Amino acid sequence: SPFVPKYVKLKQAEATFLSAAYDPLEIEHLMLSGEDLTFDVEKLLIEQGSLGLNMTANLGNVLYKGKIHQNTLSGTMQLSASEALFDLYKLPVRKEAVGKIVVDFNASKEKVTAEVRAKATQVLKGKDGEFNFDIDDLRSHVIYKTDSKTLQAVSHLMLTTPYAKGISLSNRFEMDNNISYSGDIKAQALTGIDPQFIKFLEHPVLAYEGNASGIRVQLDSDNIKGYAASPDFKQGMLHLETKEAISFDEMVDLPKELKEAKGSVIVDLPFSFDSNQTFKGKVNIDSNLAEVGADILYGKTLQVVLQGVVPKNSLLRSYIKELKWDALSPLKADITLSDKTLVVEADAKALKLSINHNQENAKINGKLTLGGMNADIDGLLNKKFTVNIKTHSFRSLMQNIQSVYTLEEAPKIEGSAEILAVITELKNIELRLTSPKIVYQADRKTKYTLTDILLKSRLETSKLILENYTLTYDGQKFFAAKPSTIQRDGDTLRVSEFWVNDELKTEGFYNMKTSKGDFSTTANMLHVSHERAEFDSRINLKTSLDGNKTSVKGEIILLGGNIYYDMSQKSFASDEDIIMVQEMKKKQSPFMENLSTTIQVKTQKPLIYKEGDIDIQIIADLGIYKSEYAPFAIIGAVEIPEGGSYMFEDKKFIFRKSHLYFTGNPSKPILDARVRYRSLNYLITIAATGTPDAPIINFSSSPSLTREEILSVILFDSEAGARTNNGDEMMKMMGGAMAKSALANAGIKIDHLVLGEGNSVEVGKKLTDKITIIYVNDEISSVKLQYRHTPHTESVIEASEISQSYDIIYKTDF
């Protein structure tokens, strides 16, 4: 028609639409504008012009500006989402992170294309320190073909996470009558993970492909490969395995003996998107340390049933040879985890463990059993719970430990104990140890007995506080009501105070890295009250540690006291060449080998010894010395001031000033003792010199008497007994008996002492109840071995430089 124009040109046009709602979208404002539009009426085409769109809605805003040429629209669209969009779909994404999304948009009659570009930082909502990631670059190319109604999208994404930088994601999406997609995820560098584990996961690649029905993901890295597949988005299978045996030393630091440890891992876990189903998976670890197999049942609950075996060729067997691995192999464990509870059951022959933890109220209870030891656990894990450990028999416990672990020298301990540990908020621990009696057998003859033991302590982070303790050893009570504190400061242990009897204090430090430390032990007045002695002392000792070396220096001042112990029960060794095989030690203690001491022991006031037949005072001035790899040496003197006394046969003997001189070997002091006895007519002096194994006993009198006459005066109050009592041997034995009594009361015990003619002396030591060895000091010295068969019969073997003899002696009473 000539009245219809061929072209229509619009200089400017605007159209505003009313508000509308398309649940969940609510359009508040929509305006369409155009400028310089040329419309071909015959072809019904817009040949050129500018077009704009501005829409405001509840879920976000759209702003578009573009141009039209030959009915093809091209331009740029800006999309900005509102908070309502994130709330509606519960997206854990920060609105500020997304910002505006820019889309280059082109549309024609045949197809629509879009180029999307975006960046975002800290995309996820969350607190500082929680997992988050950045979108460093997002580019997506989308094509929709109108004739075939197909959609294709190719996307490339670069991400940064706390665990990896430069994560590359490529995806290809196609939609026609079906939907299909494929792509891969690559990470070049992992960060924020232990470097030793990064080696295990280096250069991971996830390649995936799928459709509307299912998906398959293939994993590949330097050390691991596997896949996850679900054909129907209902259930599927996850399979992971190591490509080859991996070195454990690359993941964790191992001792040099285990550097060659390596193993393979295979994991097969089915999964389901139906939460009502239960699946059974398997994990197998095969290594030269242990072989572990685990069955995993998971659904509403998770149950792991595992068994571990230590093979014969395991490196662990040669690494810890003392551990009896067969006693712990196989190790069986059953772990069950539900929404509310965690249950653990473990059994390894000698060891049994049972734990039940309620995760709702944090209630925990359980039991650990090892031989004669039981540990009961009860309480609230996040607040306060107790661990009560009872050992009814240390002997039985040590036997059970020996069945699991070979101790080179198992401590011989008897007794029982109970330890109560109270743990608060998994931070602080209070300990209470009680025991009526603990006995430690050091060797065949030496036994240490502790009784009435009570100890309370508290552990706070790196500080141990010994609040108080009491115990009794050898009749002596040790205690402390004052708290003792030990604190760890890095590699250093600091003892600010450690008390004994609230009077003796030790303080100092020890560095565990350098194995060096210094301690001081002081007491202005330490009171010791015991059935054997009661005295006060002032102590000032310095102890230095350097590796295995220990040095102790200082002094001990005895301020006075009383000795109640019967010295006649003690004796010095009579002959250092006599060795009791039963008492030989297998190995010297490393501590004693490296110990050195310089300690002075002095008496400020004499110690009073008044017990039985003896009444004396003792003044000591001794030095206790020891060098590394050397025995103890005592140098100094013990003085018995004049005026002390002892009784023999109802006769009182008065000590003159006497001494015991120590020149090194504490078992062999030099004697210098003199006592006097005044009878009606005579003043008798007995002098003992020499050493305990070879004493020299001299008798003298004023007026002068023979030895037999002196003995007669002592025994019969008259010198006439030397004439009326026939038998020199009887007099000699009586003299020996008196001398032995005097020496025994001074703490020197001699089993056999006979005074012969002239300077002849027999000194003997009992080895057993029947065997006595005797040394005869005469013109020709000899040795006798005396064996007592019965109370009336004995054999004597005697050997000297010139002769040997064997005598059988029969004794009877008439």
mmCIF file with all atom_site columns, C-alpha atoms in Angstrom, residues 504 521-527 535-541 555-560 600 602 604:
data_model
loop_
_atom_site.group_PDB
_atom_site.id
_atom_site.type_symbol
_atom_site.label_atom_id
_atom_site.label_alt_id
_atom_site.label_comp_id
_atom_site.label_asym_id
_atom_site.label_entity_id
_atom_site.label_seq_id
_atom_site.pdbx_PDB_ins_code
_atom_site.Cartn_x
_atom_site.Cartn_y
_atom_site.Cartn_z
_atom_site.occupancy
_atom_site.B_iso_or_equiv
_atom_site.pdbx_formal_charge
_atom_site.auth_seq_id
_atom_site.auth_comp_id
_atom_site.auth_asym_id
_atom_site.auth_atom_id
_atom_site.pdbx_PDB_model_num
ATOM 1  C CA . LEU A 1 504 ? 65.077 -29.216 103.079 1.00 0.00 ? 504 LEU A CA 1
ATOM 2  C CA . THR A 1 521 ? 69.855 -28.134 98.181  1.00 0.00 ? 521 THR A CA 1
ATOM 3  C CA . THR A 1 522 ? 69.743 -26.207 101.438 1.00 0.00 ? 522 THR A CA 1
ATOM 4  C CA . ALA A 1 523 ? 68.358 -26.500 104.960 1.00 0.00 ? 523 ALA A CA 1
ATOM 5  C CA . ASN A 1 524 ? 69.027 -24.183 107.886 1.00 0.00 ? 524 ASN A CA 1
ATOM 6  C CA . MET A 1 525 ? 68.030 -26.952 110.278 1.00 0.00 ? 525 MET A CA 1
ATOM 7  C CA . LEU A 1 526 ? 66.767 -30.323 109.090 1.00 0.00 ? 526 LEU A CA 1
ATOM 8  C CA . HIS A 1 527 ? 65.458 -32.370 111.984 1.00 0.00 ? 527 HIS A CA 1
ATOM 9  C CA . PHE A 1 535 ? 69.713 -35.170 115.184 1.00 0.00 ? 535 PHE A CA 1
ATOM 10 C CA . ASP A 1 536 ? 69.626 -31.744 113.519 1.00 0.00 ? 536 ASP A CA 1
ATOM 11 C CA . SER A 1 537 ? 71.753 -30.758 110.551 1.00 0.00 ? 537 SER A CA 1
ATOM 12 C CA . ARG A 1 538 ? 72.521 -27.777 108.349 1.00 0.00 ? 538 ARG A CA 1
ATOM 13 C CA . ILE A 1 539 ? 72.879 -28.651 104.659 1.00 0.00 ? 539 ILE A CA 1
ATOM 14 C CA . ASN A 1 540 ? 74.307 -26.737 101.713 1.00 0.00 ? 540 ASN A CA 1
ATOM 15 C CA . LEU A 1 541 ? 74.874 -28.807 98.554  1.00 0.00 ? 541 LEU A CA 1
ATOM 16 C CA . GLU A 1 555 ? 78.868 -29.510 103.281 1.00 0.00 ? 555 GLU A CA 1
ATOM 17 C CA . ILE A 1 556 ? 76.677 -31.106 105.924 1.00 0.00 ? 556 ILE A CA 1
ATOM 18 C CA . ILE A 1 557 ? 76.971 -29.769 109.467 1.00 0.00 ? 557 ILE A CA 1
ATOM 19 C CA . LEU A 1 558 ? 75.609 -32.049 112.218 1.00 0.00 ? 558 LEU A CA 1
ATOM 20 C CA . LEU A 1 559 ? 74.245 -29.713 114.872 1.00 0.00 ? 559 LEU A CA 1
ATOM 21 C CA . GLY A 1 560 ? 74.016 -32.397 117.524 1.00 0.00 ? 560 GLY A CA 1
ATOM 22 C CA . GLN A 1 600 ? 82.338 -32.255 103.919 1.00 0.00 ? 600 GLN A CA 1
ATOM 23 C CA . LYS A 1 602 ? 81.248 -32.129 110.276 1.00 0.00 ? 602 LYS A CA 1
ATOM 24 C CA . GLN A 1 604 ? 79.122 -28.744 115.361 1.00 0.00 ? 604 GLN A CA 1
#
